[in-house]
């Protein structure tokens, strides 16, 4: 093969060249063959560099600037073998603008014809949908062995088997050109054969003398002989094609330089105008996005307030939980104080006493109404709690793997609990026919017959009685009491560990007499209760009253609404769990401790903006790198807390007086909660001891 260079047309589907970080793919890889042969009216393209995060691999494509973001995601996702909805595009600018509107085109985001545009590609969830490095495939692969026919002359052909050796190195770039009309690119290619070696004739051709020459500069005036042909007698020369040239004014070097400078100024003017316009468009886009973000945030805040107000109204109209009744009693106390203040301001003497007596009667009526609501709520909650207990008993064993998948295992105990739950739900079903009811009773009878005791004998007797009454045609209204007795006794049967082993894990009183229960004495209700029934404050020195007595005392005397402080404490604990730093102090506090911090130490308002909306306030870490504690916190609004956590140097970000004020409040909190550090240290030491005592599962026979 010859050594000459030849022009070779680039096939648009050729193999992309990829190095350690950068991959380049030809411009028309995603276009059809018809589009490759299009005319000069095709749309301008832009070189798009896709930064694959987090491996920081750059993949280069060429697309029309009028392509939509949706089509761009589909084509990139097909190359990365992912779903388009799992990819997230953003611009690599300072604001990191996200390409959220799929209907927009590239030029609307700043892409220019024949320019370079960079886009950052991320996965919406790197753990669930990991983004892998791009590995291009060869679309066309040549065979390893080919057969070549060689003409030997005299009409003789000889077949030769040729083995193709694939080059491991990259071919050098030797230049080329591009067809402006068809936009087809051509590159200079070289042959794969080596240069033929010339025979050595013994003459030294590479030496110092042949590579060095002494030159002399001499000025010479060369001669050039010219001939002319003019009209003369006997010869006519036509002047039709002659042109008359008139010399223009002479232009000096200074004049030409001034013209060039003038044109350069014009070019600079338009270029700077383009830069200013592009910067203005970016600022305009950023301003519009900021305004839209602030508007959405304000609308979200209004929706949250309205939703919270509607939820508060529903909880007042239809209370179901203990917190709902705390809200009602707090509202009742607020109304009572307002009425007393109004009576003291408007009436005196006997009329004042009569008004106060009438107020007491009204308060008693309202308390009676609230208690009626409480009785109705207890009836509804009783059945819900029973269903929750049955569901817990029948749940299988569940293990969670590292990849997020779960494994479930049904044991004989939870299968037995599931059967008992189905029978219990069948007993509570209404509008059953007589045959269906008898079938349920027969199933229940066979189930309890497995154990012979006083409880099962009583259930069987009641089942026989109801079956006999059904056969006699007694109306269902007259069987309500009998059916309630059967359901109640069967529920007692389900809660007995001898009949349902899964119930042992959910009983408050352990069945093992040797198991030690840590109990305390409540001086108010005069009962010995488990330690879990007492809510001990971090500043208390003794056990004190149990939970039920504290709640009863609050409803009778103080009537304080603790739901707001429970909400604040839950938000603190949830945020600490997200840090994964094994924080302990925030889980030792109660809602009464949060109330003291909120009202006494931080004066019920934000330290920066004096905002007093408790649902918009949050106790955030003062020093982000340290564990949350009452002496490492600051009360701010949600927006202020988000900005505060982004700060790196608090002393430079805040003033000296502000920092001193914060530290003073931290000293007050440390003095009030002075027992918390010792409790936290004790729990940490006890946890480490328990971990040390845990037996190894290796070699244990199951």
Short mmCIF file of N, CA and C in Angstrom, two decimals, residues 566-580 586-587 618:
data_model
loop_
_atom_site.label_atom_id
_atom_site.label_comp_id
_atom_site.label_asym_id
_atom_site.label_seq_id
_atom_site.Cartn_x
_atom_site.Cartn_y
_atom_site.Cartn_z
N UNK A 566 -44.92 19.33 72.05
CA UNK A 566 -44.67 17.98 71.53
C UNK A 566 -44.26 18.06 70.06
N UNK A 567 -44.90 18.98 69.33
CA UNK A 567 -44.56 19.16 67.91
C UNK A 567 -43.13 19.66 67.76
N UNK A 568 -42.72 20.60 68.61
CA UNK A 568 -41.35 21.12 68.54
C UNK A 568 -40.33 20.04 68.92
N UNK A 569 -40.63 19.25 69.97
CA UNK A 569 -39.72 18.19 70.39
C UNK A 569 -39.59 17.11 69.31
N UNK A 570 -40.69 16.76 68.66
CA UNK A 570 -40.64 15.75 67.60
C UNK A 570 -39.81 16.25 66.42
N UNK A 571 -39.90 17.55 66.10
CA UNK A 571 -39.10 18.10 65.00
C UNK A 571 -37.60 18.07 65.34
N UNK A 572 -37.26 18.36 66.59
CA UNK A 572 -35.85 18.32 67.01
C UNK A 572 -35.32 16.90 66.91
N UNK A 573 -36.07 15.92 67.41
CA UNK A 573 -35.62 14.53 67.38
C UNK A 573 -35.50 14.01 65.96
N UNK A 574 -36.41 14.41 65.11
CA UNK A 574 -36.34 13.97 63.70
C UNK A 574 -35.10 14.54 63.01
N UNK A 575 -34.78 15.79 63.27
CA UNK A 575 -33.59 16.39 62.66
C UNK A 575 -32.32 15.75 63.19
N UNK A 576 -32.28 15.43 64.49
CA UNK A 576 -31.08 14.80 65.05
C UNK A 576 -30.88 13.39 64.49
N UNK A 577 -31.96 12.70 64.21
CA UNK A 577 -31.82 11.38 63.60
C UNK A 577 -31.23 11.46 62.20
N UNK A 578 -31.49 12.55 61.49
CA UNK A 578 -30.95 12.70 60.15
C UNK A 578 -29.44 12.92 60.16
N UNK A 579 -28.87 13.41 61.28
CA UNK A 579 -27.42 13.62 61.37
C UNK A 579 -26.65 12.31 61.56
N UNK A 580 -27.32 11.28 62.11
CA UNK A 580 -26.68 9.98 62.37
C UNK A 580 -25.45 10.13 63.27
N UNK A 586 -31.48 15.05 73.33
CA UNK A 586 -32.80 15.49 72.88
C UNK A 586 -33.88 14.44 73.16
N UNK A 587 -33.49 13.15 73.30
CA UNK A 587 -34.46 12.11 73.58
C UNK A 587 -34.71 11.94 75.08
N UNK A 618 -38.11 26.95 65.49
CA UNK A 618 -37.41 25.66 65.58
C UNK A 618 -36.12 25.85 66.38
#
